[in-house]
Structure formats: structure tokens, C-alpha cells
């Protein structure tokens, strides 16, 4: 674990341990090489996300109440010129093979081991 990764969370230890912890991970925070998403990608590598999740879980001092992972890539279908224009202006230009995207999503995310 990188030095200092727990120290920045320590001030929140009591709050994290007080109630059951529920975590939502939005894949948009991850780099494009680690998560295929519809929006602009973030800057965190998968390993960094895993470190953050483990530190928060450890400081929570108990089992997680649950976790969801959102932000998977999906094919965008729009109707009408305005929605097409809106999509064109708001989304990055991605060259995603839908057949390859789904296994990559499934295989490159924190798994059940994190939850225990």
C-alpha cells in the first residue's frame, strides 16, 4: 500500500466505523485503459481504485453493507437531431468494439474479494 494512503483517511475513521458502509464506484473516475465508459475518463488507475477501496473498508472496521459499480459503457442510441447534436457535443469520440467492451468491463473491476 502506498505510504500515506491510510493517513489521509484517518480523520474519518470514527465516521466510517459508526454505520454500515455502502460504497458506490463510478467507473468514470478511472483511466480509459482500465474502464471503458461513455463519458470522459478520469485519472485513477485500477490499482489506485483498489487501494482506496481497501483502505476505506479497513478503516470502516466492519463488513460492507453493500457496493455497486456504475458507469459501464453502453451503446448510445438517440432519436432526433437535437439529441444527436447534444450527444455529439457532450460525449468523447470513442472507438469501442461492443463485443470486446463487455468482457473487459467484467474482468477489470474490483471483485468479490474486496467485499469480504
PDB file of N, CA and C in Angstrom, residues 23-82:
ATOM      1  N   UNK A  23     -20.725   1.444  -0.566  1.00  0.00           N
ATOM      2  CA  UNK A  23     -19.814   2.094  -1.496  1.00  0.00           C
ATOM      3  C   UNK A  23     -20.410   2.071  -2.895  1.00  0.00           C
ATOM      4  N   UNK A  24     -20.334   3.206  -3.575  1.00  0.00           N
ATOM      5  CA  UNK A  24     -20.666   3.284  -4.992  1.00  0.00           C
ATOM      6  C   UNK A  24     -19.407   3.705  -5.733  1.00  0.00           C
ATOM      7  N   UNK A  25     -19.016   2.920  -6.710  1.00  0.00           N
ATOM      8  CA  UNK A  25     -17.860   3.236  -7.543  1.00  0.00           C
ATOM      9  C   UNK A  25     -18.362   3.586  -8.930  1.00  0.00           C
ATOM     10  N   UNK A  26     -18.082   4.797  -9.383  1.00  0.00           N
ATOM     11  CA  UNK A  26     -18.410   5.211 -10.738  1.00  0.00           C
ATOM     12  C   UNK A  26     -17.139   5.053 -11.576  1.00  0.00           C
ATOM     13  N   UNK A  27     -17.196   4.223 -12.576  1.00  0.00           N
ATOM     14  CA  UNK A  27     -16.019   3.925 -13.396  1.00  0.00           C
ATOM     15  C   UNK A  27     -15.490   5.142 -14.155  1.00  0.00           C
ATOM     16  N   UNK A  28     -16.266   6.216 -14.205  1.00  0.00           N
ATOM     17  CA  UNK A  28     -15.806   7.429 -14.879  1.00  0.00           C
ATOM     18  C   UNK A  28     -14.542   8.003 -14.239  1.00  0.00           C
ATOM     19  N   UNK A  29     -14.235   7.644 -13.003  1.00  0.00           N
ATOM     20  CA  UNK A  29     -13.033   8.165 -12.345  1.00  0.00           C
ATOM     21  C   UNK A  29     -11.772   7.462 -12.828  1.00  0.00           C
ATOM     22  N   UNK A  30     -11.942   6.346 -13.547  1.00  0.00           N
ATOM     23  CA  UNK A  30     -10.795   5.535 -13.957  1.00  0.00           C
ATOM     24  C   UNK A  30     -10.305   5.904 -15.353  1.00  0.00           C
ATOM     25  N   UNK A  31      -9.043   5.575 -15.628  1.00  0.00           N
ATOM     26  CA  UNK A  31      -8.464   5.851 -16.939  1.00  0.00           C
ATOM     27  C   UNK A  31      -9.162   5.006 -18.009  1.00  0.00           C
ATOM     28  N   UNK A  32      -9.076   5.463 -19.241  1.00  0.00           N
ATOM     29  CA  UNK A  32      -9.711   4.753 -20.356  1.00  0.00           C
ATOM     30  C   UNK A  32      -9.124   3.357 -20.536  1.00  0.00           C
ATOM     31  N   UNK A  33      -7.874   3.152 -20.166  1.00  0.00           N
ATOM     32  CA  UNK A  33      -7.268   1.826 -20.322  1.00  0.00           C
ATOM     33  C   UNK A  33      -7.770   0.843 -19.269  1.00  0.00           C
ATOM     34  N   UNK A  34      -8.369   1.349 -18.182  1.00  0.00           N
ATOM     35  CA  UNK A  34      -8.858   0.467 -17.122  1.00  0.00           C
ATOM     36  C   UNK A  34     -10.379   0.349 -17.085  1.00  0.00           C
ATOM     37  N   UNK A  35     -11.090   1.252 -17.735  1.00  0.00           N
ATOM     38  CA  UNK A  35     -12.551   1.189 -17.741  1.00  0.00           C
ATOM     39  C   UNK A  35     -13.085   1.875 -18.998  1.00  0.00           C
ATOM     40  N   UNK A  36     -13.873   1.168 -19.756  1.00  0.00           N
ATOM     41  CA  UNK A  36     -14.487   1.734 -20.955  1.00  0.00           C
ATOM     42  C   UNK A  36     -15.808   2.356 -20.528  1.00  0.00           C
ATOM     43  N   UNK A  37     -15.923   3.676 -20.679  1.00  0.00           N
ATOM     44  CA  UNK A  37     -17.123   4.402 -20.250  1.00  0.00           C
ATOM     45  C   UNK A  37     -17.612   5.295 -21.383  1.00  0.00           C
ATOM     46  N   UNK A  38     -18.815   5.819 -21.243  1.00  0.00           N
ATOM     47  CA  UNK A  38     -19.379   6.708 -22.269  1.00  0.00           C
ATOM     48  C   UNK A  38     -18.916   8.154 -22.123  1.00  0.00           C
ATOM     49  N   UNK A  39     -18.482   8.544 -20.951  1.00  0.00           N
ATOM     50  CA  UNK A  39     -18.108   9.932 -20.690  1.00  0.00           C
ATOM     51  C   UNK A  39     -16.597  10.052 -20.693  1.00  0.00           C
ATOM     52  N   UNK A  40     -16.105  11.256 -20.443  1.00  0.00           N
ATOM     53  CA  UNK A  40     -14.662  11.443 -20.327  1.00  0.00           C
ATOM     54  C   UNK A  40     -14.138  10.569 -19.199  1.00  0.00           C
ATOM     55  N   UNK A  41     -12.979   9.993 -19.420  1.00  0.00           N
ATOM     56  CA  UNK A  41     -12.382   9.130 -18.405  1.00  0.00           C
ATOM     57  C   UNK A  41     -11.628   9.959 -17.381  1.00  0.00           C
ATOM     58  N   UNK A  42     -11.495   9.373 -16.196  1.00  0.00           N
ATOM     59  CA  UNK A  42     -10.771  10.028 -15.118  1.00  0.00           C
ATOM     60  C   UNK A  42      -9.292   9.719 -15.159  1.00  0.00           C
ATOM     61  N   UNK A  43      -8.645   9.879 -14.017  1.00  0.00           N
ATOM     62  CA  UNK A  43      -7.193   9.750 -13.933  1.00  0.00           C
ATOM     63  C   UNK A  43      -6.723   8.605 -13.050  1.00  0.00           C
ATOM     64  N   UNK A  44      -7.638   7.906 -12.388  1.00  0.00           N
ATOM     65  CA  UNK A  44      -7.230   6.849 -11.468  1.00  0.00           C
ATOM     66  C   UNK A  44      -7.034   5.525 -12.194  1.00  0.00           C
ATOM     67  N   UNK A  45      -5.944   4.852 -11.852  1.00  0.00           N
ATOM     68  CA  UNK A  45      -5.685   3.507 -12.366  1.00  0.00           C
ATOM     69  C   UNK A  45      -6.468   2.510 -11.523  1.00  0.00           C
ATOM     70  N   UNK A  46      -6.723   1.338 -12.064  1.00  0.00           N
ATOM     71  CA  UNK A  46      -7.454   0.302 -11.343  1.00  0.00           C
ATOM     72  C   UNK A  46      -6.780  -0.008 -10.009  1.00  0.00           C
ATOM     73  N   UNK A  47      -5.462  -0.083 -10.010  1.00  0.00           N
ATOM     74  CA  UNK A  47      -4.731  -0.379  -8.776  1.00  0.00           C
ATOM     75  C   UNK A  47      -4.964   0.700  -7.717  1.00  0.00           C
ATOM     76  N   UNK A  48      -5.049   1.969  -8.135  1.00  0.00           N
ATOM     77  CA  UNK A  48      -5.306   3.055  -7.194  1.00  0.00           C
ATOM     78  C   UNK A  48      -6.724   2.969  -6.632  1.00  0.00           C
ATOM     79  N   UNK A  49      -7.682   2.649  -7.483  1.00  0.00           N
ATOM     80  CA  UNK A  49      -9.067   2.491  -7.026  1.00  0.00           C
ATOM     81  C   UNK A  49      -9.139   1.355  -6.006  1.00  0.00           C
ATOM     82  N   UNK A  50      -8.482   0.246  -6.307  1.00  0.00           N
ATOM     83  CA  UNK A  50      -8.482  -0.884  -5.372  1.00  0.00           C
ATOM     84  C   UNK A  50      -7.857  -0.491  -4.038  1.00  0.00           C
ATOM     85  N   UNK A  51      -6.776   0.275  -4.065  1.00  0.00           N
ATOM     86  CA  UNK A  51      -6.138   0.731  -2.825  1.00  0.00           C
ATOM     87  C   UNK A  51      -7.097   1.590  -2.010  1.00  0.00           C
ATOM     88  N   UNK A  52      -7.750   2.538  -2.663  1.00  0.00           N
ATOM     89  CA  UNK A  52      -8.702   3.405  -1.964  1.00  0.00           C
ATOM     90  C   UNK A  52      -9.819   2.574  -1.342  1.00  0.00           C
ATOM     91  N   UNK A  53     -10.360   1.640  -2.107  1.00  0.00           N
ATOM     92  CA  UNK A  53     -11.451   0.809  -1.595  1.00  0.00           C
ATOM     93  C   UNK A  53     -11.000  -0.040  -0.402  1.00  0.00           C
ATOM     94  N   UNK A  54      -9.812  -0.605  -0.463  1.00  0.00           N
ATOM     95  CA  UNK A  54      -9.308  -1.415   0.651  1.00  0.00           C
ATOM     96  C   UNK A  54      -9.058  -0.562   1.902  1.00  0.00           C
ATOM     97  N   UNK A  55      -8.493   0.615   1.726  1.00  0.00           N
ATOM     98  CA  UNK A  55      -8.229   1.495   2.870  1.00  0.00           C
ATOM     99  C   UNK A  55      -9.536   1.896   3.537  1.00  0.00           C
ATOM    100  N   UNK A  56     -10.508   2.307   2.756  1.00  0.00           N
ATOM    101  CA  UNK A  56     -11.794   2.725   3.324  1.00  0.00           C
ATOM    102  C   UNK A  56     -12.476   1.547   4.017  1.00  0.00           C
ATOM    103  N   UNK A  57     -12.443   0.376   3.390  1.00  0.00           N
ATOM    104  CA  UNK A  57     -13.042  -0.809   4.008  1.00  0.00           C
ATOM    105  C   UNK A  57     -12.340  -1.147   5.328  1.00  0.00           C
ATOM    106  N   UNK A  58     -11.015  -1.107   5.345  1.00  0.00           N
ATOM    107  CA  UNK A  58     -10.264  -1.420   6.567  1.00  0.00           C
ATOM    108  C   UNK A  58     -10.559  -0.420   7.683  1.00  0.00           C
ATOM    109  N   UNK A  59     -10.635   0.852   7.343  1.00  0.00           N
ATOM    110  CA  UNK A  59     -10.919   1.870   8.353  1.00  0.00           C
ATOM    111  C   UNK A  59     -12.365   1.803   8.844  1.00  0.00           C
ATOM    112  N   UNK A  60     -13.239   1.265   8.033  1.00  0.00           N
ATOM    113  CA  UNK A  60     -14.640   1.124   8.450  1.00  0.00           C
ATOM    114  C   UNK A  60     -14.781   0.082   9.552  1.00  0.00           C
ATOM    115  N   UNK A  61     -13.789  -0.762   9.700  1.00  0.00           N
ATOM    116  CA  UNK A  61     -13.727  -1.737  10.804  1.00  0.00           C
ATOM    117  C   UNK A  61     -14.931  -2.670  10.857  1.00  0.00           C
ATOM    118  N   UNK A  62     -15.428  -3.045   9.731  1.00  0.00           N
ATOM    119  CA  UNK A  62     -16.548  -3.973   9.707  1.00  0.00           C
ATOM    120  C   UNK A  62     -16.897  -4.342   8.288  1.00  0.00           C
ATOM    121  N   UNK A  63     -17.815  -5.251   8.119  1.00  0.00           N
ATOM    122  CA  UNK A  63     -18.195  -5.648   6.767  1.00  0.00           C
ATOM    123  C   UNK A  63     -18.959  -4.538   6.055  1.00  0.00           C
ATOM    124  N   UNK A  64     -18.902  -4.567   4.760  1.00  0.00           N
ATOM    125  CA  UNK A  64     -19.658  -3.603   3.972  1.00  0.00           C
ATOM    126  C   UNK A  64     -21.135  -3.968   3.975  1.00  0.00           C
ATOM    127  N   UNK A  65     -21.976  -2.954   3.961  1.00  0.00           N
ATOM    128  CA  UNK A  65     -23.407  -3.184   3.793  1.00  0.00           C
ATOM    129  C   UNK A  65     -23.681  -3.568   2.348  1.00  0.00           C
ATOM    130  N   UNK A  66     -22.868  -3.056   1.421  1.00  0.00           N
ATOM    131  CA  UNK A  66     -23.023  -3.384   0.016  1.00  0.00           C
ATOM    132  C   UNK A  66     -22.191  -2.473  -0.850  1.00  0.00           C
ATOM    133  N   UNK A  67     -22.191  -2.779  -2.135  1.00  0.00           N
ATOM    134  CA  UNK A  67     -21.414  -1.984  -3.083  1.00  0.00           C
ATOM    135  C   UNK A  67     -22.057  -2.097  -4.453  1.00  0.00           C
ATOM    136  N   UNK A  68     -22.046  -0.987  -5.185  1.00  0.00           N
ATOM    137  CA  UNK A  68     -22.432  -1.063  -6.583  1.00  0.00           C
ATOM    138  C   UNK A  68     -21.371  -0.388  -7.429  1.00  0.00           C
ATOM    139  N   UNK A  69     -21.260  -0.847  -8.662  1.00  0.00           N
ATOM    140  CA  UNK A  69     -20.292  -0.305  -9.606  1.00  0.00           C
ATOM    141  C   UNK A  69     -21.093   0.166 -10.804  1.00  0.00           C
ATOM    142  N   UNK A  70     -20.967   1.460 -11.114  1.00  0.00           N
ATOM    143  CA  UNK A  70     -21.743   2.051 -12.203  1.00  0.00           C
ATOM    144  C   UNK A  70     -20.803   2.660 -13.237  1.00  0.00           C
ATOM    145  N   UNK A  71     -21.354   2.991 -14.377  1.00  0.00           N
ATOM    146  CA  UNK A  71     -20.578   3.683 -15.396  1.00  0.00           C
ATOM    147  C   UNK A  71     -20.091   2.805 -16.518  1.00  0.00           C
ATOM    148  N   UNK A  72     -20.624   1.586 -16.651  1.00  0.00           N
ATOM    149  CA  UNK A  72     -20.220   0.738 -17.769  1.00  0.00           C
ATOM    150  C   UNK A  72     -20.561   1.398 -19.093  1.00  0.00           C
ATOM    151  N   UNK A  73     -19.755   1.123 -20.084  1.00  0.00           N
ATOM    152  CA  UNK A  73     -20.019   1.613 -21.418  1.00  0.00           C
ATOM    153  C   UNK A  73     -21.271   0.940 -21.961  1.00  0.00           C
ATOM    154  N   UNK A  74     -22.059   1.686 -22.680  1.00  0.00           N
ATOM    155  CA  UNK A  74     -23.198   1.116 -23.395  1.00  0.00           C
ATOM    156  C   UNK A  74     -23.339   1.875 -24.705  1.00  0.00           C
ATOM    157  N   UNK A  75     -23.831   1.196 -25.689  1.00  0.00           N
ATOM    158  CA  UNK A  75     -24.026   1.838 -26.983  1.00  0.00           C
ATOM    159  C   UNK A  75     -25.086   2.926 -26.842  1.00  0.00           C
ATOM    160  N   UNK A  76     -24.780   4.102 -27.350  1.00  0.00           N
ATOM    161  CA  UNK A  76     -25.709   5.236 -27.261  1.00  0.00           C
ATOM    162  C   UNK A  76     -26.579   5.265 -28.503  1.00  0.00           C
ATOM    163  N   UNK A  77     -27.878   5.312 -28.268  1.00  0.00           N
ATOM    164  CA  UNK A  77     -28.842   5.441 -29.365  1.00  0.00           C
ATOM    165  C   UNK A  77     -29.701   6.663 -29.086  1.00  0.00           C
ATOM    166  N   UNK A  78     -29.721   7.561 -30.026  1.00  0.00           N
ATOM    167  CA  UNK A  78     -30.507   8.784 -29.852  1.00  0.00           C
ATOM    168  C   UNK A  78     -31.492   8.927 -31.003  1.00  0.00           C
ATOM    169  N   UNK A  79     -32.558   9.662 -30.754  1.00  0.00           N
ATOM    170  CA  UNK A  79     -33.549   9.950 -31.786  1.00  0.00           C
ATOM    171  C   UNK A  79     -33.686  11.456 -31.910  1.00  0.00           C
ATOM    172  N   UNK A  80     -33.718  11.941 -33.126  1.00  0.00           N
ATOM    173  CA  UNK A  80     -33.914  13.370 -33.371  1.00  0.00           C
ATOM    174  C   UNK A  80     -32.599  14.114 -33.495  1.00  0.00           C
ATOM    175  N   UNK A  81     -32.650  15.210 -34.224  1.00  0.00           N
ATOM    176  CA  UNK A  81     -31.438  15.975 -34.493  1.00  0.00           C
ATOM    177  C   UNK A  81     -30.885  16.642 -33.234  1.00  0.00           C
ATOM    178  N   UNK A  82     -31.787  17.120 -32.352  1.00  0.00           N
ATOM    179  CA  UNK A  82     -31.295  17.812 -31.162  1.00  0.00           C
ATOM    180  C   UNK A  82     -30.535  16.858 -30.239  1.00  0.00           C
TER     181      UNK A  82
END
